[in-house]
Amino acid sequence: GKKAALSIDEYLRGEPLSSKEDKRQPEELSAGEVSALKLRFPSENKMPMKELEPKERIKDFREIEQGYSVSEAKEEAGRCLALQIEGCFECGECKTRCTAKAINYEMQDEYVDLNVGSVVFSTGYDLFDPSVQYELGYRKYPNVVTSIEFERILSATGPFQGTLLRLSDLTPPQKIAFIQCVGSRDPSHDRPYCSSVCCTYAIKEAIIAKEHSSIPLDITVFFMDIRTYGKDFDRYYERGKEESGIRFI
Ligand code: SF4
Ligand code: SF4
């Protein structure tokens, strides 16, 4: 409000607006003021996040932290005084507490012209549930996994810290078969289109699996036809065959 009043005053006087350049830091409150505020607004502990029980975590690939419900998220956000009074009054508490240093009070909206080679249009996607294709044995056999689940198995932050293991007995696999186009190019499941990414990431996962495996690993990719969309991705396919010894059938 004060900034607005100053700007209006400057505008009416025909002076350049200075408040845009206002780089003031939030005023530091005295110990007495902080105590008075704490009395008015007692601090509340962070809302605990629901987590899966350890015995549940080993069953599948769900996130361990379950996230807040709408009411929990509102309650957590309500710990900020700004929600309890008329708005942010620049106490600086959030900036002090944010260890990632992500709070910047001076940040303004800005338009930036950039010269770029390409633009990534990221729409997100829903996962296909392969258990509807009974013949593949997904959910029936523990070692049948989706590509996203396999990605987690290969990941250093995944359930096995990047060590390649079978879910059935936690031993390294000797053979892996990739089956392409599951849930794509299949009118019987209302998905007649090619998803255009899975050939390339299957090759990537196969190459990484070979690198992560502690024993010789035989990998075969079963495909209708390989569609490695994108510049130079066909060369990646050739590399998978020739350098990593992946079989494509
Ligand atoms: S400075 Fe941060 S913590 Fe303080 S009232 Fe404003 S938003 Fe809330
Ligand atoms: S052809 Fe390759 S990219 Fe297209 S749906 Fe099949 S596996 Fe995916």
CSV table of C-alpha atoms and ligand atoms in Angstrom, one decimal:
chain,number,residue,atom,x,y,z
A,1,GLY,CA,0.0,0.0,0.0
A,2,LYS,CA,2.8,2.4,0.9
A,3,LYS,CA,4.6,1.6,-2.4
A,4,ALA,CA,1.4,2.3,-4.3
A,5,ALA,CA,0.8,5.6,-2.5
A,6,LEU,CA,4.4,6.7,-3.3
A,7,SER,CA,4.0,5.7,-6.9
A,8,ILE,CA,0.7,7.7,-7.2
A,9,ASP,CA,2.3,10.7,-5.6
A,10,GLU,CA,5.3,10.6,-8.0
A,11,TYR,CA,2.9,10.0,-11.0
A,12,LEU,CA,0.8,13.1,-10.1
A,13,ARG,CA,3.9,15.2,-9.7
A,14,GLY,CA,5.1,14.0,-13.1
A,15,GLU,CA,8.2,12.4,-11.6
A,16,PRO,CA,9.8,9.1,-12.7
A,17,LEU,CA,8.5,6.2,-10.7
A,18,SER,CA,11.1,5.1,-8.2
A,19,SER,CA,9.2,2.4,-6.3
A,20,LYS,CA,9.9,-0.1,-9.2
A,21,GLU,CA,13.6,0.2,-8.3
A,22,ASP,CA,12.9,-0.3,-4.6
A,23,LYS,CA,15.4,-2.9,-3.6
A,24,ARG,CA,14.8,-2.6,0.2
A,25,GLN,CA,15.2,-5.7,2.2
A,26,PRO,CA,12.4,-6.6,4.6
A,27,GLU,CA,12.8,-4.7,7.9
A,28,GLU,CA,14.3,-6.7,10.6
A,29,LEU,CA,12.0,-7.0,13.5
A,30,SER,CA,13.2,-6.4,17.0
A,31,ALA,CA,13.3,-9.2,19.6
A,32,GLY,CA,10.3,-7.6,21.3
A,33,GLU,CA,8.3,-7.4,18.1
A,34,VAL,CA,9.0,-11.0,17.3
A,35,SER,CA,7.9,-12.1,20.8
A,36,ALA,CA,4.7,-10.1,20.5
A,37,LEU,CA,4.0,-11.7,17.1
A,38,LYS,CA,4.7,-15.1,18.5
A,39,LEU,CA,2.2,-14.5,21.3
A,40,ARG,CA,-0.4,-13.5,18.7
A,41,PHE,CA,0.3,-16.3,16.3
A,42,PRO,CA,1.7,-19.3,18.2
A,43,SER,CA,4.0,-21.3,15.9
A,44,GLU,CA,2.7,-24.6,14.7
A,45,ASN,CA,4.7,-27.7,13.8
A,46,LYS,CA,5.1,-28.7,10.2
A,47,MET,CA,2.2,-30.9,9.0
A,48,PRO,CA,3.7,-34.5,8.9
A,49,MET,CA,3.7,-36.1,5.5
A,50,LYS,CA,2.1,-39.6,5.3
A,51,GLU,CA,4.5,-42.3,4.2
A,52,LEU,CA,4.1,-45.9,3.2
A,53,GLU,CA,4.8,-48.5,5.8
A,54,PRO,CA,8.2,-50.2,5.3
A,55,LYS,CA,6.4,-53.6,4.6
A,56,GLU,CA,4.4,-51.8,1.8
A,57,ARG,CA,7.4,-50.1,0.3
A,58,ILE,CA,9.1,-53.4,-0.8
A,59,LYS,CA,6.0,-54.5,-2.7
A,60,ASP,CA,6.0,-52.1,-5.6
A,61,PHE,CA,7.2,-48.8,-7.0
A,62,ARG,CA,4.8,-46.3,-5.4
A,63,GLU,CA,6.2,-43.1,-4.0
A,64,ILE,CA,7.1,-43.5,-0.3
A,65,GLU,CA,5.8,-39.9,0.5
A,66,GLN,CA,2.1,-39.9,-0.2
A,67,GLY,CA,1.7,-36.1,-0.4
A,68,TYR,CA,-0.8,-33.8,1.3
A,69,SER,CA,-4.5,-34.0,0.9
A,70,VAL,CA,-6.2,-30.6,0.0
A,71,SER,CA,-7.0,-29.9,3.6
A,72,GLU,CA,-3.6,-30.9,4.9
A,73,ALA,CA,-1.9,-28.7,2.2
A,74,LYS,CA,-4.1,-25.7,3.3
A,75,GLU,CA,-3.2,-26.3,6.9
A,76,GLU,CA,0.5,-26.5,6.1
A,77,ALA,CA,0.3,-23.3,4.0
A,78,GLY,CA,-1.7,-21.7,6.9
A,79,ARG,CA,1.5,-21.8,9.1
A,80,CYS,CA,2.6,-18.7,7.2
A,81,LEU,CA,1.4,-15.6,8.9
A,82,ALA,CA,0.5,-14.1,5.6
A,83,LEU,CA,-2.5,-16.4,5.5
A,84,GLN,CA,-3.6,-15.5,9.0
A,85,ILE,CA,-3.5,-11.7,8.6
A,86,GLU,CA,-4.0,-9.3,5.7
A,87,GLY,CA,-1.2,-10.7,3.5
A,88,CYS,CA,2.6,-11.0,3.5
A,89,PHE,CA,4.1,-8.4,5.8
A,90,GLU,CA,7.7,-9.2,4.9
A,91,CYS,CA,8.8,-10.8,8.1
A,92,GLY,CA,11.5,-12.6,6.2
A,93,GLU,CA,10.9,-15.9,8.0
A,94,CYS,CA,10.4,-17.9,4.9
A,95,LYS,CA,13.6,-16.6,3.4
A,96,THR,CA,15.5,-17.5,6.5
A,97,ARG,CA,14.0,-21.0,6.7
A,98,CYS,CA,14.4,-21.9,3.0
A,99,THR,CA,17.7,-23.9,2.9
A,100,ALA,CA,17.5,-24.1,-1.0
A,101,LYS,CA,17.7,-20.2,-1.1
A,102,ALA,CA,14.6,-20.2,-3.4
A,103,ILE,CA,12.9,-17.1,-1.9
A,104,ASN,CA,13.7,-13.9,-3.7
A,105,TYR,CA,11.5,-10.9,-2.6
A,106,GLU,CA,12.8,-8.7,-5.4
A,107,MET,CA,12.0,-11.0,-8.2
A,108,GLN,CA,9.8,-9.4,-10.9
A,109,ASP,CA,7.9,-10.8,-13.8
A,110,GLU,CA,10.0,-10.5,-16.9
A,111,TYR,CA,9.8,-11.3,-20.6
A,112,VAL,CA,12.9,-12.8,-22.1
A,113,ASP,CA,13.7,-13.3,-25.8
A,114,LEU,CA,15.9,-16.4,-26.3
A,115,ASN,CA,17.4,-17.9,-29.4
A,116,VAL,CA,16.8,-21.6,-29.0
A,117,GLY,CA,17.4,-24.6,-31.3
A,118,SER,CA,14.2,-26.4,-30.3
A,119,VAL,CA,11.3,-26.1,-27.9
A,120,VAL,CA,10.2,-29.0,-25.7
A,121,PHE,CA,6.5,-29.3,-25.5
A,122,SER,CA,6.0,-31.5,-22.5
A,123,THR,CA,2.4,-32.7,-22.2
A,124,GLY,CA,2.8,-35.6,-19.7
A,125,TYR,CA,1.2,-38.9,-20.1
A,126,ASP,CA,-0.8,-41.7,-18.4
A,127,LEU,CA,0.8,-45.1,-18.0
A,128,PHE,CA,-0.8,-48.1,-19.8
A,129,ASP,CA,-1.6,-50.9,-17.5
A,130,PRO,CA,-0.1,-54.1,-19.2
A,131,SER,CA,-2.0,-56.4,-16.8
A,132,VAL,CA,-5.0,-56.2,-19.3
A,133,GLN,CA,-2.8,-58.2,-21.7
A,134,TYR,CA,-2.9,-61.4,-19.7
A,135,GLU,CA,-0.5,-63.2,-22.0
A,136,LEU,CA,2.4,-61.0,-20.8
A,137,GLY,CA,2.1,-62.1,-17.2
A,138,TYR,CA,2.4,-58.6,-15.7
A,139,ARG,CA,1.3,-58.7,-12.0
A,140,LYS,CA,1.3,-62.5,-12.3
A,141,TYR,CA,5.1,-62.9,-12.5
A,142,PRO,CA,7.2,-60.6,-10.3
A,143,ASN,CA,10.0,-60.3,-12.9
A,144,VAL,CA,7.7,-58.8,-15.5
A,145,VAL,CA,8.0,-55.0,-15.1
A,146,THR,CA,7.1,-52.0,-17.1
A,147,SER,CA,9.7,-49.7,-18.6
A,148,ILE,CA,9.1,-47.1,-15.9
A,149,GLU,CA,9.6,-49.7,-13.2
A,150,PHE,CA,12.7,-51.0,-14.9
A,151,GLU,CA,14.0,-47.4,-15.0
A,152,ARG,CA,13.6,-47.2,-11.2
A,153,ILE,CA,15.5,-50.5,-10.8
A,154,LEU,CA,18.4,-49.0,-12.8
A,155,SER,CA,18.3,-45.7,-10.9
A,156,ALA,CA,20.8,-44.9,-8.2
A,157,THR,CA,17.9,-43.5,-6.2
A,158,GLY,CA,15.8,-46.6,-6.9
A,159,PRO,CA,14.9,-49.6,-4.6
A,160,PHE,CA,18.2,-51.4,-5.3
A,161,GLN,CA,20.5,-48.2,-5.5
A,162,GLY,CA,21.1,-49.0,-9.2
A,163,THR,CA,22.1,-52.6,-8.8
A,164,LEU,CA,20.4,-54.8,-11.4
A,165,LEU,CA,18.4,-57.4,-9.5
A,166,ARG,CA,15.4,-59.6,-10.2
A,167,LEU,CA,12.3,-58.9,-8.0
A,168,SER,CA,11.6,-62.6,-7.5
A,169,ASP,CA,14.8,-63.5,-5.6
A,170,LEU,CA,17.0,-60.4,-5.6
A,171,THR,CA,19.7,-62.0,-7.7
A,172,PRO,CA,21.2,-60.5,-10.9
A,173,PRO,CA,19.3,-61.6,-14.1
A,174,GLN,CA,21.2,-63.5,-16.8
A,175,LYS,CA,18.7,-62.7,-19.6
A,176,ILE,CA,16.3,-59.8,-20.2
A,177,ALA,CA,13.7,-59.6,-22.9
A,178,PHE,CA,12.1,-56.3,-23.9
A,179,ILE,CA,8.7,-56.5,-25.6
A,180,GLN,CA,8.0,-53.4,-27.6
A,181,CYS,CA,4.8,-51.6,-28.5
A,182,VAL,CA,2.8,-52.9,-25.5
A,183,GLY,CA,-0.1,-50.5,-25.2
A,184,SER,CA,0.8,-48.7,-28.4
A,185,ARG,CA,0.0,-49.4,-32.1
A,186,ASP,CA,-2.8,-51.6,-30.8
A,187,PRO,CA,-6.4,-50.7,-31.9
A,188,SER,CA,-7.8,-53.5,-29.6
A,189,HIS,CA,-6.8,-51.3,-26.7
A,190,ASP,CA,-7.9,-48.1,-28.3
A,191,ARG,CA,-4.3,-46.9,-28.9
A,192,PRO,CA,-3.6,-47.3,-32.6
A,193,TYR,CA,-0.8,-44.8,-32.6
A,194,CYS,CA,3.0,-45.2,-32.0
A,195,SER,CA,4.1,-43.5,-28.8
A,196,SER,CA,7.3,-42.6,-30.6
A,197,VAL,CA,9.6,-42.7,-27.5
A,198,CYS,CA,9.7,-46.3,-26.3
A,199,CYS,CA,12.1,-47.7,-28.9
A,200,THR,CA,14.7,-45.2,-28.0
A,201,TYR,CA,14.3,-45.5,-24.2
A,202,ALA,CA,14.2,-49.3,-24.5
A,203,ILE,CA,17.6,-49.1,-26.2
A,204,LYS,CA,18.8,-46.7,-23.5
A,205,GLU,CA,17.6,-49.0,-20.7
A,206,ALA,CA,19.2,-52.0,-22.4
A,207,ILE,CA,22.6,-50.3,-22.8
A,208,ILE,CA,22.5,-49.1,-19.1
A,209,ALA,CA,21.4,-52.6,-17.9
A,210,LYS,CA,24.4,-54.1,-19.7
A,211,GLU,CA,26.6,-51.5,-18.0
A,212,HIS,CA,25.1,-52.0,-14.5
A,213,SER,CA,25.1,-55.8,-14.6
A,214,SER,CA,27.6,-57.6,-12.4
A,215,ILE,CA,27.5,-60.7,-14.6
A,216,PRO,CA,27.3,-61.3,-18.4
A,217,LEU,CA,23.8,-60.2,-19.5
A,218,ASP,CA,22.0,-61.4,-22.6
A,219,ILE,CA,19.4,-58.8,-23.8
A,220,THR,CA,17.0,-59.3,-26.6
A,221,VAL,CA,14.5,-56.6,-27.8
A,222,PHE,CA,11.4,-58.0,-29.6
A,223,PHE,CA,9.9,-55.4,-31.9
A,224,MET,CA,7.5,-54.9,-34.8
A,225,ASP,CA,9.8,-52.3,-36.3
A,226,ILE,CA,12.2,-50.0,-34.6
A,227,ARG,CA,11.2,-46.4,-34.7
A,228,THR,CA,14.0,-44.3,-33.2
A,229,TYR,CA,12.5,-40.9,-33.9
A,230,GLY,CA,14.9,-37.9,-33.9
A,231,LYS,CA,18.2,-36.8,-35.3
A,232,ASP,CA,21.0,-39.3,-34.8
A,233,PHE,CA,18.8,-41.8,-32.8
A,234,ASP,CA,19.2,-44.4,-35.4
A,235,ARG,CA,22.9,-44.3,-34.8
A,236,TYR,CA,22.1,-45.0,-31.1
A,237,TYR,CA,20.2,-48.1,-32.2
A,238,GLU,CA,23.2,-49.2,-34.3
A,239,ARG,CA,25.5,-48.6,-31.3
A,240,GLY,CA,23.2,-50.8,-29.1
A,241,LYS,CA,23.5,-53.6,-31.6
A,242,GLU,CA,27.2,-53.3,-32.5
A,243,GLU,CA,28.9,-52.0,-29.3
A,244,SER,CA,26.6,-53.3,-26.6
A,245,GLY,CA,25.7,-56.6,-28.2
A,246,ILE,CA,21.9,-56.2,-27.8
A,247,ARG,CA,19.9,-58.6,-30.0
A,248,PHE,CA,16.9,-57.2,-31.9
A,249,ILE,CA,14.4,-59.7,-33.2
B,1,SF4,S1,7.8,-13.0,4.5
B,1,SF4,FE1,7.3,-15.1,4.0
B,1,SF4,S2,6.8,-16.0,6.0
B,1,SF4,FE2,6.7,-13.8,6.3
B,1,SF4,S3,4.6,-13.3,5.9
B,1,SF4,FE3,5.6,-13.1,4.0
B,1,SF4,S4,5.4,-15.0,2.9
B,1,SF4,FE4,4.9,-15.4,5.1
B,2,SF4,S1,7.4,-48.7,-32.6
B,2,SF4,FE1,8.8,-48.2,-30.9
B,2,SF4,S2,8.3,-46.1,-30.4
B,2,SF4,FE2,6.5,-46.9,-31.5
B,2,SF4,S3,5.1,-47.7,-30.0
B,2,SF4,FE3,6.4,-49.4,-30.7
B,2,SF4,S4,8.1,-49.5,-29.2
B,2,SF4,FE4,7.1,-47.5,-29.0
